[in-house]
mmCIF file of C-alpha atoms in Angstrom:
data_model
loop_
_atom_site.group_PDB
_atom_site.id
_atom_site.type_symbol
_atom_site.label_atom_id
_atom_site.label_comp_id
_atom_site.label_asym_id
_atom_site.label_seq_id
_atom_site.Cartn_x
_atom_site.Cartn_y
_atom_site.Cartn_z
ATOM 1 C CA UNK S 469 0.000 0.000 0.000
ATOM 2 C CA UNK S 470 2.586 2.116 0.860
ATOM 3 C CA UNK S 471 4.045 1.538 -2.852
ATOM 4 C CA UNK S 472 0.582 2.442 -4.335
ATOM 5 C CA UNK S 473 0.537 5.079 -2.188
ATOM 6 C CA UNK S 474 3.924 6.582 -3.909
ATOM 7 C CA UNK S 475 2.966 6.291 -6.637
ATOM 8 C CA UNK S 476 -0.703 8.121 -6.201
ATOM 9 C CA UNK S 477 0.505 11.080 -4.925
ATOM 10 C CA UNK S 478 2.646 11.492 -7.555
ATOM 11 C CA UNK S 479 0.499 11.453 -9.960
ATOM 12 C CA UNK S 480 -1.526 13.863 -8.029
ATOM 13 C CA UNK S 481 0.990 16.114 -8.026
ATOM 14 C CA UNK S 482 1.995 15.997 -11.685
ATOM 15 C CA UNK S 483 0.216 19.669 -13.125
ATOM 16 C CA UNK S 484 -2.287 19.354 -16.087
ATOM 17 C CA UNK S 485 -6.233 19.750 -16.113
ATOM 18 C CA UNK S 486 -7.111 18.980 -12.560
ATOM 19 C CA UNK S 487 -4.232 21.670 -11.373
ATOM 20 C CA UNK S 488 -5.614 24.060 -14.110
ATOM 21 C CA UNK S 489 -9.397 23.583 -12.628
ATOM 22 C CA UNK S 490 -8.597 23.783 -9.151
ATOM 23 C CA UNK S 491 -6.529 27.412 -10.064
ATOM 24 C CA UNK S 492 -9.082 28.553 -11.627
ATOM 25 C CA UNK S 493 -11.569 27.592 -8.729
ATOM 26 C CA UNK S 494 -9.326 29.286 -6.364
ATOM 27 C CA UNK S 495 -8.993 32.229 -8.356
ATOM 28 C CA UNK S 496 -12.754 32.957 -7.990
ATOM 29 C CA UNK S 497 -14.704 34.414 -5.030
ATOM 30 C CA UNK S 498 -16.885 31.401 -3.684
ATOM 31 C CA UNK S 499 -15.730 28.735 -1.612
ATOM 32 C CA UNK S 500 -13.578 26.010 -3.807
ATOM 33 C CA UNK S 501 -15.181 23.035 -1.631
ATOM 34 C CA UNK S 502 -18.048 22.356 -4.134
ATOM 35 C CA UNK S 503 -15.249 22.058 -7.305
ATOM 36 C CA UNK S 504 -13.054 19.952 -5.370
ATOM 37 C CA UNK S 505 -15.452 17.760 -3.952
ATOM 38 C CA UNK S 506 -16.852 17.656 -7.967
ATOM 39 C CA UNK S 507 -13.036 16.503 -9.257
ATOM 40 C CA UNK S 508 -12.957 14.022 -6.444
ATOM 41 C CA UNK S 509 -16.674 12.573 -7.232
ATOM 42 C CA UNK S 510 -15.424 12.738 -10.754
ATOM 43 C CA UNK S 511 -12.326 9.946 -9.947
ATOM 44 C CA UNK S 512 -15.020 7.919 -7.675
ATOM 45 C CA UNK S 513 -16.684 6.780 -10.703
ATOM 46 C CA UNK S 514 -13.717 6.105 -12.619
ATOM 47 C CA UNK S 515 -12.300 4.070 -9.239
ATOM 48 C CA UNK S 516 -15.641 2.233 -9.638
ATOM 49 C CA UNK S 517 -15.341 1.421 -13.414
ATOM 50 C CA UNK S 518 -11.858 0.296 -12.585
ATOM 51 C CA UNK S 519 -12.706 -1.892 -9.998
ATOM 52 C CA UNK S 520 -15.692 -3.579 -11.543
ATOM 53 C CA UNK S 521 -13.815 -4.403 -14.308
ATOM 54 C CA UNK S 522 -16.017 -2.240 -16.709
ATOM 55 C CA UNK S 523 -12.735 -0.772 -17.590
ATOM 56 C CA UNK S 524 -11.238 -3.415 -18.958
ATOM 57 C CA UNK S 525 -14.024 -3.892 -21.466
ATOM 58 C CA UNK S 526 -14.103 -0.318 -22.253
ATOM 59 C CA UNK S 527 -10.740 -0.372 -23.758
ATOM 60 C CA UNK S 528 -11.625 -3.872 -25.450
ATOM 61 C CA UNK S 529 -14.114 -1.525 -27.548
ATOM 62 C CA UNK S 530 -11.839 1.149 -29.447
ATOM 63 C CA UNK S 531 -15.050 3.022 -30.664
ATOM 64 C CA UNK S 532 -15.961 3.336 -26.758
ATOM 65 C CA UNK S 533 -12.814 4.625 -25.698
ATOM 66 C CA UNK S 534 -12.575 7.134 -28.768
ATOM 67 C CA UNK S 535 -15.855 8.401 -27.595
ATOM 68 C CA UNK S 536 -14.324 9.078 -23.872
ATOM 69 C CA UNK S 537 -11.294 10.710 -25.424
ATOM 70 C CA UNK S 538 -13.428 12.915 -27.719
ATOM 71 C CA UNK S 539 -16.208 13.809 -24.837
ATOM 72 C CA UNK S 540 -13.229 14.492 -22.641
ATOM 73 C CA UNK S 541 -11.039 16.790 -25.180
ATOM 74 C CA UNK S 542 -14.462 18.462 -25.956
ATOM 75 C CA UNK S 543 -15.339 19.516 -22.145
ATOM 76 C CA UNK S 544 -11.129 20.316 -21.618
ATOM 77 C CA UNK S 545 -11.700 22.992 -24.693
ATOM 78 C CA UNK S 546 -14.779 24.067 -24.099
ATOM 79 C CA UNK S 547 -13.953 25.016 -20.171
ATOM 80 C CA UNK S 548 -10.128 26.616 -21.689
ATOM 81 C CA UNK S 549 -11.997 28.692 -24.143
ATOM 82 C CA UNK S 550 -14.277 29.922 -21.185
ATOM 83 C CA UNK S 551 -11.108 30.564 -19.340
ATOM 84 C CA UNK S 552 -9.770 32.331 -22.084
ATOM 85 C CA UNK S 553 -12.651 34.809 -22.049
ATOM 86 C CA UNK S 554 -11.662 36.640 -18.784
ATOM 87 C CA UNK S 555 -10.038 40.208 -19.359
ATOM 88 C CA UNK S 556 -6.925 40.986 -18.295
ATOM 89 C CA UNK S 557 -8.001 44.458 -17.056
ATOM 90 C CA UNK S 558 -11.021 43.022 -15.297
ATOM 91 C CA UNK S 559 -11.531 41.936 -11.279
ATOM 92 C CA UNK S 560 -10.349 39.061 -10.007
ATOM 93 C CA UNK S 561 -14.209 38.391 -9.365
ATOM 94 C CA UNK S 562 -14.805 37.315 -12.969
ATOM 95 C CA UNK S 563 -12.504 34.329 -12.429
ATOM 96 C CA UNK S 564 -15.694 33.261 -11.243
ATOM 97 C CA UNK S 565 -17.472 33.076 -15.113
ATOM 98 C CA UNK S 566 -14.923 29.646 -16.008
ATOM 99 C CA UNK S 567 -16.144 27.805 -13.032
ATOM 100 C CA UNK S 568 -19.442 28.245 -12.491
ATOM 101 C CA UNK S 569 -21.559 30.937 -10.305
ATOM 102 C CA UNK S 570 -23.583 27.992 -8.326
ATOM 103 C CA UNK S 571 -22.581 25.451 -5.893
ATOM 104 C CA UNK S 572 -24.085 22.542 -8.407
ATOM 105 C CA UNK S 573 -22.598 24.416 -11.864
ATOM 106 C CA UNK S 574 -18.970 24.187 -10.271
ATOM 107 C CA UNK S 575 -19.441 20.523 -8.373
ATOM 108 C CA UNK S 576 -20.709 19.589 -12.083
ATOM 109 C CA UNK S 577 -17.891 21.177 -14.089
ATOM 110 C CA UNK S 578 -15.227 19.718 -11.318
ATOM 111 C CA UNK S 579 -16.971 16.107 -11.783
ATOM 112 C CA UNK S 580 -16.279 16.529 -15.907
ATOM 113 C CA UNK S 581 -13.030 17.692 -15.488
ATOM 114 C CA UNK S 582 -11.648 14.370 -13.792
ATOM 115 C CA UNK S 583 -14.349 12.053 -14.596
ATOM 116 C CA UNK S 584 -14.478 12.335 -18.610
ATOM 117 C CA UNK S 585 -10.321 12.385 -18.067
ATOM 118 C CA UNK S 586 -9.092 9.423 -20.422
ATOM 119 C CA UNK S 587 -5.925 10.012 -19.248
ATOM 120 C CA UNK S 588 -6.995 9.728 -15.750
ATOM 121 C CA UNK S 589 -9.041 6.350 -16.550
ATOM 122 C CA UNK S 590 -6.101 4.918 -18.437
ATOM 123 C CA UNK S 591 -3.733 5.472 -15.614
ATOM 124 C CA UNK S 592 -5.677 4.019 -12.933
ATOM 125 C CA UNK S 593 -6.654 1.128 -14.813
ATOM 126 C CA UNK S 594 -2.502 0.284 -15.529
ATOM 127 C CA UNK S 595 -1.894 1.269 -12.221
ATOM 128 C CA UNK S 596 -4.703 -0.370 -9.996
ATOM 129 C CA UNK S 597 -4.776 -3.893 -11.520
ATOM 130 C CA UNK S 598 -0.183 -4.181 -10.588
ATOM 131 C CA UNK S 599 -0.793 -3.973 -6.661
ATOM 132 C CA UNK S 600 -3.934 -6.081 -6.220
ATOM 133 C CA UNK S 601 -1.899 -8.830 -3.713
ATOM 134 C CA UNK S 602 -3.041 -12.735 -5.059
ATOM 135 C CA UNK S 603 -4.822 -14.711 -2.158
ATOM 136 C CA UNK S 604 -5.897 -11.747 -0.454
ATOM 137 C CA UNK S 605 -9.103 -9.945 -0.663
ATOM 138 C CA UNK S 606 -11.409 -9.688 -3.808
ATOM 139 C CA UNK S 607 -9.515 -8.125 -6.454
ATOM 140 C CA UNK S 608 -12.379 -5.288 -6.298
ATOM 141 C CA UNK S 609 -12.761 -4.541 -2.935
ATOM 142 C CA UNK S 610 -9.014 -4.062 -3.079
ATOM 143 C CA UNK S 611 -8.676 -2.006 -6.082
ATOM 144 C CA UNK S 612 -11.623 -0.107 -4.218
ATOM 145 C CA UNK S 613 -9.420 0.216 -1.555
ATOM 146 C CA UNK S 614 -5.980 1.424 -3.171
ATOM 147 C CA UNK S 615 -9.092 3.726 -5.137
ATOM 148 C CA UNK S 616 -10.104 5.337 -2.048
ATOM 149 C CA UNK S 617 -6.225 6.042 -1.029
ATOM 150 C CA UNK S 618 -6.095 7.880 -4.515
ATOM 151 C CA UNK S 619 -9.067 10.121 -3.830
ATOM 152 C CA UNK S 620 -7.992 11.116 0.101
ATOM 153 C CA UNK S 621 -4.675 12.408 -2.177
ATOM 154 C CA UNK S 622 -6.632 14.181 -4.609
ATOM 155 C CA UNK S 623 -8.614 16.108 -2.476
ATOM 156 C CA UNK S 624 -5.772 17.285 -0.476
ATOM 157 C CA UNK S 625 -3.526 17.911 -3.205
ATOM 158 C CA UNK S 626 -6.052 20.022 -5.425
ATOM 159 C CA UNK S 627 -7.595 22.021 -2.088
ATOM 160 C CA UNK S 628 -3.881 23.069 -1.361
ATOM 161 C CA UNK S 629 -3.358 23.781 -5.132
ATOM 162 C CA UNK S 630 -6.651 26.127 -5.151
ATOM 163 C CA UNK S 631 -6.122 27.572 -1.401
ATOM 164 C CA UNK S 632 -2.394 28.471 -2.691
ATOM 165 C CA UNK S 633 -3.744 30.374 -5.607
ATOM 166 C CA UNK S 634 -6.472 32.152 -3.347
ATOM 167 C CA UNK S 635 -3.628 33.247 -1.210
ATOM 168 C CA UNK S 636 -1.010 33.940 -3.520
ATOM 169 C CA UNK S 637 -2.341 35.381 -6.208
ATOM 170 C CA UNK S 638 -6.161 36.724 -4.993
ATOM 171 C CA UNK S 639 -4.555 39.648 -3.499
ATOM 172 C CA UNK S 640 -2.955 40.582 -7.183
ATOM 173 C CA UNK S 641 -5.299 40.553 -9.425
ATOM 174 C CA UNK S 642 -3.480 40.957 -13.075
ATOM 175 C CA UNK S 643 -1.403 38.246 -11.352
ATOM 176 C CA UNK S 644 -4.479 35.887 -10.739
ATOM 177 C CA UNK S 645 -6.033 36.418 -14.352
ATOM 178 C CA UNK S 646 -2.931 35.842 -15.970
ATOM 179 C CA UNK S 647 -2.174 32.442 -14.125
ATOM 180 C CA UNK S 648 -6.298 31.966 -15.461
ATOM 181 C CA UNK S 649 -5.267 32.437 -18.893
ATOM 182 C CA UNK S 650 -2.200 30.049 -18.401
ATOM 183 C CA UNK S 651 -4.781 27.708 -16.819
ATOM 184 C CA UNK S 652 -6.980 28.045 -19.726
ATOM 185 C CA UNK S 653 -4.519 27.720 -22.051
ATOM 186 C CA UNK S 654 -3.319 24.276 -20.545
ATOM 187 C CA UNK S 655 -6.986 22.678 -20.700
ATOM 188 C CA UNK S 656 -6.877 23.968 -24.559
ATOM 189 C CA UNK S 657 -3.742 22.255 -24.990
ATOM 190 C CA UNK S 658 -4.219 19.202 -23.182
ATOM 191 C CA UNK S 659 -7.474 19.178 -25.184
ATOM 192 C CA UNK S 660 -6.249 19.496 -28.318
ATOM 193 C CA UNK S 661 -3.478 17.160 -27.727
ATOM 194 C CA UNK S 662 -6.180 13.901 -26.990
ATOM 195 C CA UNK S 663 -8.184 15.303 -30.269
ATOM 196 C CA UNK S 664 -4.360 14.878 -31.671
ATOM 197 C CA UNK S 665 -3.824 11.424 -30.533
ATOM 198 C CA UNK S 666 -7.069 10.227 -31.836
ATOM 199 C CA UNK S 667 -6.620 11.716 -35.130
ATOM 200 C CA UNK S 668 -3.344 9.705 -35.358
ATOM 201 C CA UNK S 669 -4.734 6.619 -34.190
ATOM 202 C CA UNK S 670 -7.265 6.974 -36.752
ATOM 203 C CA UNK S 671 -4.492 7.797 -40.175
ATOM 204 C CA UNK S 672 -3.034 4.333 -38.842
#
């Protein structure tokens, strides 16, 4: 566990979309709880497909995983673009327009972000299935476990990330909506680069 457990917070620590939301969310007025605990709810249901096996089938069925990859690079661009809306010369207040003004719109947007994540999906279905321990409990309820281990880091990791832009850059303003561009720009990017892959895969 303690292996898995390495490993996990690494890769919650490693910057791309769920870093970019959780800036963004900390960038804005409103508490950050409801997009955190969205990002986190997001990676429950991909812990579950994992775990019941469902995953494994998925990427039996290339159509199926294509349409994950395209409904996630879809939702990465459209939230960038939103991102990319927010003026330079404007109050740190409309960091709030990327993420949602309600409780629900921002737990919703949070969920998409992590839960239509292929890359996210991919990587805990490698990584769950290599420390399930033979003889031991059922390989789900394990894989549920190590899961659960996975989440407890995500939440931490992202609240820090969005308290430490709250603190650091709420009281500078063109700061903040510049490192909201950036985070904008990164969802574009990481968006466009899964509509990339998919276009390969398809030429070959």
């Amino acid at each position: 566990m303690l292996q898995f457990w390495t490993v996990a917070i690494l890769l919650a620590l490693t910057p791309g979309a769920d870093w970019a939301y959780a800036i963004a969310a900390g960038l804005q007025p409103r508490s950050v709880v409801p997009s955190i605990l969205g990002m986190v709810s997001g990676y429950v249901v991909v812990v579950a497909v994992v775990a019941l096996g469902i995953g494994a089938l998925v990427t039996e069925y290339p159509a199926a995983l294509t349409a994950l990859t395209l409904a996630g690079a879809a939702y990465l661009l459209y939230l960038g673009v939103s991102t990319l809306f927010v003026r330079l010369d404007a109050p740190v207040t409309a960091s709030a327009r990327p993420v949602g003004s309600s409780a629900w719109t921002r737990f919703v947007r949070g969920a998409g972000v992590s839960g239509i994540n292929p890359k996210g999906v991919l990587l805990l279905l490698a990584l769950l299935p290599q420390f399930v321990a033979p003889g031991g409990w059922p390989a789900p309820l394990q894989m549920g476990v190590l899961g659960s281990l996975h989440l407890l880091d995500c939440a931490v990791v992202y609240l820090l990330v969005a308290l430490a832009a709250r603190r650091i850059l709420g009281s500078r303003p063109r700061a903040g909506l510049v490192v909201t561009k950036v985070s904008g720009a990164l969802m574009v990017l990481i968006g466009l680069g899964l509509l990339a892959e998919q276009l390969v895969h398809l030429l070959h």
